[in-house]
mmCIF file of C-alpha atoms in Angstrom:
data_model
loop_
_atom_site.group_PDB
_atom_site.id
_atom_site.type_symbol
_atom_site.label_atom_id
_atom_site.label_comp_id
_atom_site.label_asym_id
_atom_site.label_seq_id
_atom_site.Cartn_x
_atom_site.Cartn_y
_atom_site.Cartn_z
ATOM 1 C CA MET A 19 0.062 -0.048 -0.009
ATOM 2 C CA SER A 20 1.417 3.380 -0.938
ATOM 3 C CA LEU A 21 0.540 6.652 0.592
ATOM 4 C CA PRO A 22 -0.591 9.440 -1.578
ATOM 5 C CA THR A 23 2.038 12.102 -2.123
ATOM 6 C CA PRO A 24 1.390 15.706 -2.916
ATOM 7 C CA ALA A 25 1.957 16.596 -6.573
ATOM 8 C CA LEU A 26 4.582 19.295 -7.013
ATOM 9 C CA THR A 27 4.807 20.100 -10.555
ATOM 10 C CA ARG A 28 7.755 21.776 -12.143
ATOM 11 C CA GLY A 29 5.749 25.038 -12.575
ATOM 12 C CA THR A 30 4.488 25.109 -8.970
ATOM 13 C CA PHE A 31 8.116 24.529 -7.721
ATOM 14 C CA HIS A 32 9.430 27.271 -9.867
ATOM 15 C CA ALA A 33 6.732 29.668 -8.861
ATOM 16 C CA ALA A 34 7.376 29.007 -5.137
ATOM 17 C CA LEU A 35 11.196 29.439 -5.669
ATOM 18 C CA LEU A 36 10.766 32.628 -7.440
ATOM 19 C CA ALA A 37 8.442 34.073 -4.765
ATOM 20 C CA LEU A 38 10.960 32.988 -1.979
ATOM 21 C CA LEU A 39 13.849 34.692 -3.925
ATOM 22 C CA CYS A 40 11.883 37.880 -4.468
ATOM 23 C CA VAL A 41 11.039 38.167 -0.706
ATOM 24 C CA SER A 42 14.621 37.330 0.251
ATOM 25 C CA GLU A 43 16.044 39.926 -2.232
ATOM 26 C CA GLN A 44 13.559 42.568 -0.914
ATOM 27 C CA ALA A 45 14.689 42.002 2.660
ATOM 28 C CA GLN A 46 18.325 42.167 1.749
ATOM 29 C CA SER A 47 18.140 45.249 -0.379
ATOM 30 C CA GLU A 48 16.119 47.304 2.227
ATOM 31 C CA PRO A 49 18.509 50.017 3.368
ATOM 32 C CA ARG A 50 19.505 49.620 6.972
ATOM 33 C CA LEU A 51 18.876 52.217 9.609
ATOM 34 C CA GLU A 52 22.029 51.795 11.783
ATOM 35 C CA GLY A 53 24.987 53.911 11.346
ATOM 36 C CA ARG A 54 26.639 57.150 12.298
ATOM 37 C CA PHE A 55 25.185 60.543 11.082
ATOM 38 C CA GLN A 56 26.338 64.132 11.549
ATOM 39 C CA GLY A 57 24.705 67.555 10.517
ATOM 40 C CA ARG A 58 23.507 70.825 11.754
ATOM 41 C CA GLY A 59 20.677 72.196 13.678
ATOM 42 C CA GLU A 60 21.279 75.136 16.029
ATOM 43 C CA GLY A 61 24.658 73.717 16.410
ATOM 44 C CA LEU A 62 26.597 70.462 15.605
ATOM 45 C CA LEU A 63 24.522 67.250 15.758
ATOM 46 C CA THR A 64 25.710 63.736 15.955
ATOM 47 C CA LEU A 65 23.624 60.543 15.903
ATOM 48 C CA ARG A 66 24.491 56.999 16.368
ATOM 49 C CA VAL A 67 21.939 54.196 15.638
ATOM 50 C CA ALA A 68 22.710 50.523 16.460
ATOM 51 C CA ASP A 69 20.545 47.517 15.664
ATOM 52 C CA VAL A 70 20.373 45.660 18.968
ATOM 53 C CA SER A 71 17.551 43.138 17.839
ATOM 54 C CA THR A 72 17.619 39.825 19.365
ATOM 55 C CA GLU A 73 14.782 38.451 17.303
ATOM 56 C CA PRO A 74 14.427 38.655 13.427
ATOM 57 C CA ASN A 75 10.870 40.126 13.432
ATOM 58 C CA ARG A 76 11.221 42.353 16.409
ATOM 59 C CA PRO A 77 13.614 45.151 15.306
ATOM 60 C CA GLU A 78 15.148 47.165 18.246
ATOM 61 C CA TYR A 79 17.441 50.154 17.962
ATOM 62 C CA TYR A 80 19.758 51.917 20.436
ATOM 63 C CA VAL A 81 19.964 55.592 19.540
ATOM 64 C CA THR A 82 22.443 58.217 20.919
ATOM 65 C CA THR A 83 22.334 61.857 19.884
ATOM 66 C CA ASP A 84 24.535 64.723 20.812
ATOM 67 C CA THR A 85 24.363 68.427 20.224
ATOM 68 C CA ALA A 86 26.779 71.253 20.781
ATOM 69 C CA VAL A 87 26.759 75.045 20.234
ATOM 70 C CA PRO A 88 30.247 76.442 20.757
ATOM 71 C CA ASN A 89 30.562 78.398 23.988
ATOM 72 C CA GLU A 90 26.854 78.036 24.772
ATOM 73 C CA CYS A 91 25.793 74.420 25.500
ATOM 74 C CA THR A 92 26.072 70.730 24.927
ATOM 75 C CA GLY A 93 23.686 67.843 25.393
ATOM 76 C CA SER A 94 23.155 64.143 24.984
ATOM 77 C CA VAL A 95 20.269 61.636 25.147
ATOM 78 C CA GLY A 96 20.209 57.924 24.320
ATOM 79 C CA GLY A 97 18.182 54.821 24.872
ATOM 80 C CA LEU A 98 16.118 52.212 23.116
ATOM 81 C CA ALA A 99 14.079 53.613 20.150
ATOM 82 C CA THR A 100 10.708 52.313 18.990
ATOM 83 C CA LEU A 101 10.375 51.658 15.169
ATOM 84 C CA ILE A 102 7.232 53.664 14.254
ATOM 85 C CA ASN A 103 7.226 52.666 10.632
ATOM 86 C CA PRO A 104 9.904 51.363 8.349
ATOM 87 C CA GLY A 105 11.619 54.753 8.029
ATOM 88 C CA THR A 106 10.913 56.315 11.436
ATOM 89 C CA LEU A 107 12.375 55.796 14.856
ATOM 90 C CA ARG A 108 11.252 57.380 18.116
ATOM 91 C CA LEU A 109 13.243 57.725 21.303
ATOM 92 C CA ARG A 110 11.286 58.647 24.578
ATOM 93 C CA GLN A 111 13.172 59.297 27.738
ATOM 94 C CA LYS A 112 11.935 60.839 31.042
ATOM 95 C CA GLY A 113 14.539 62.593 33.148
ATOM 96 C CA GLU A 114 14.820 62.056 36.903
ATOM 97 C CA GLY A 115 12.663 64.597 38.718
ATOM 98 C CA SER A 116 11.046 65.877 35.416
ATOM 99 C CA GLU A 117 7.409 65.680 34.605
ATOM 100 C CA LEU A 118 8.220 65.945 30.848
ATOM 101 C CA THR A 119 9.071 63.179 28.438
ATOM 102 C CA CYS A 120 11.770 63.987 25.947
ATOM 103 C CA GLU A 121 10.747 62.682 22.645
ATOM 104 C CA VAL A 122 13.254 62.520 19.616
ATOM 105 C CA THR A 123 11.812 61.392 16.224
ATOM 106 C CA LEU A 124 14.191 60.254 13.493
ATOM 107 C CA ARG A 125 12.782 60.300 9.914
ATOM 108 C CA PHE A 126 15.098 58.514 7.437
ATOM 109 C CA SER A 127 15.184 59.285 3.638
ATOM 110 C CA PRO A 128 14.195 56.191 1.483
ATOM 111 C CA ASP A 129 17.932 55.384 0.834
ATOM 112 C CA ARG A 130 18.714 55.914 4.510
ATOM 113 C CA SER A 131 21.507 58.305 3.662
ATOM 114 C CA ARG A 132 19.864 61.285 5.406
ATOM 115 C CA VAL A 133 17.928 61.763 8.646
ATOM 116 C CA THR A 134 15.581 64.605 9.765
ATOM 117 C CA MET A 135 15.548 64.757 13.527
ATOM 118 C CA SER A 136 12.894 66.640 15.619
ATOM 119 C CA ALA A 137 12.616 66.862 19.338
ATOM 120 C CA HIS A 138 10.074 67.917 21.970
ATOM 121 C CA ASN A 139 10.468 68.541 25.718
ATOM 122 C CA CYS A 140 14.152 67.781 25.748
ATOM 123 C CA SER A 141 15.676 70.798 27.374
ATOM 124 C CA ASP A 142 16.567 68.826 30.513
ATOM 125 C CA TYR A 143 19.030 67.027 28.310
ATOM 126 C CA HIS A 144 20.629 69.971 26.482
ATOM 127 C CA GLY A 145 19.693 73.270 28.102
ATOM 128 C CA MET A 146 17.809 76.208 26.619
ATOM 129 C CA SER A 147 20.361 77.139 23.935
ATOM 130 C CA CYS A 148 20.601 73.791 22.190
ATOM 131 C CA ASP A 149 18.233 71.431 20.445
ATOM 132 C CA PHE A 150 18.283 67.898 18.996
ATOM 133 C CA ALA A 151 16.471 69.079 15.799
ATOM 134 C CA GLY A 152 18.109 69.258 12.438
ATOM 135 C CA ALA A 153 19.196 67.531 9.260
ATOM 136 C CA LEU A 154 22.000 64.861 9.317
ATOM 137 C CA LYS A 155 23.902 62.975 6.640
ATOM 138 C CA ARG A 156 25.283 59.466 6.967
ATOM 139 C CA ARG A 157 29.081 59.454 7.736
#
């Protein structure tokens, strides 16, 4: 007695293989978010984004940003950022003794070579003369 075996035709096999290759190619060709960026806002801005994901389908990024205006102020904030959509990360930090939550949003260009950074309620991290907002380029 022989058990029935699923019929896999040459056409079905090739279609499945092609679909798998297309998905794999798309995943590999997607520009990555991590890297080092530098640019200008009210002063010099630097940004570091590191992929710290431990599971393939749960992306996690550690973000650190610094700002400096010569002879006025410096500031830094960092932590785990949330992936809002494929091109946007958001870092939220609440300072000790502060009622405000600092929120830094990173919007990456489609090719991931540029980042537009905006920030709200972050003066506890950089003072009144600095800001984490500006345009940065990949270094």
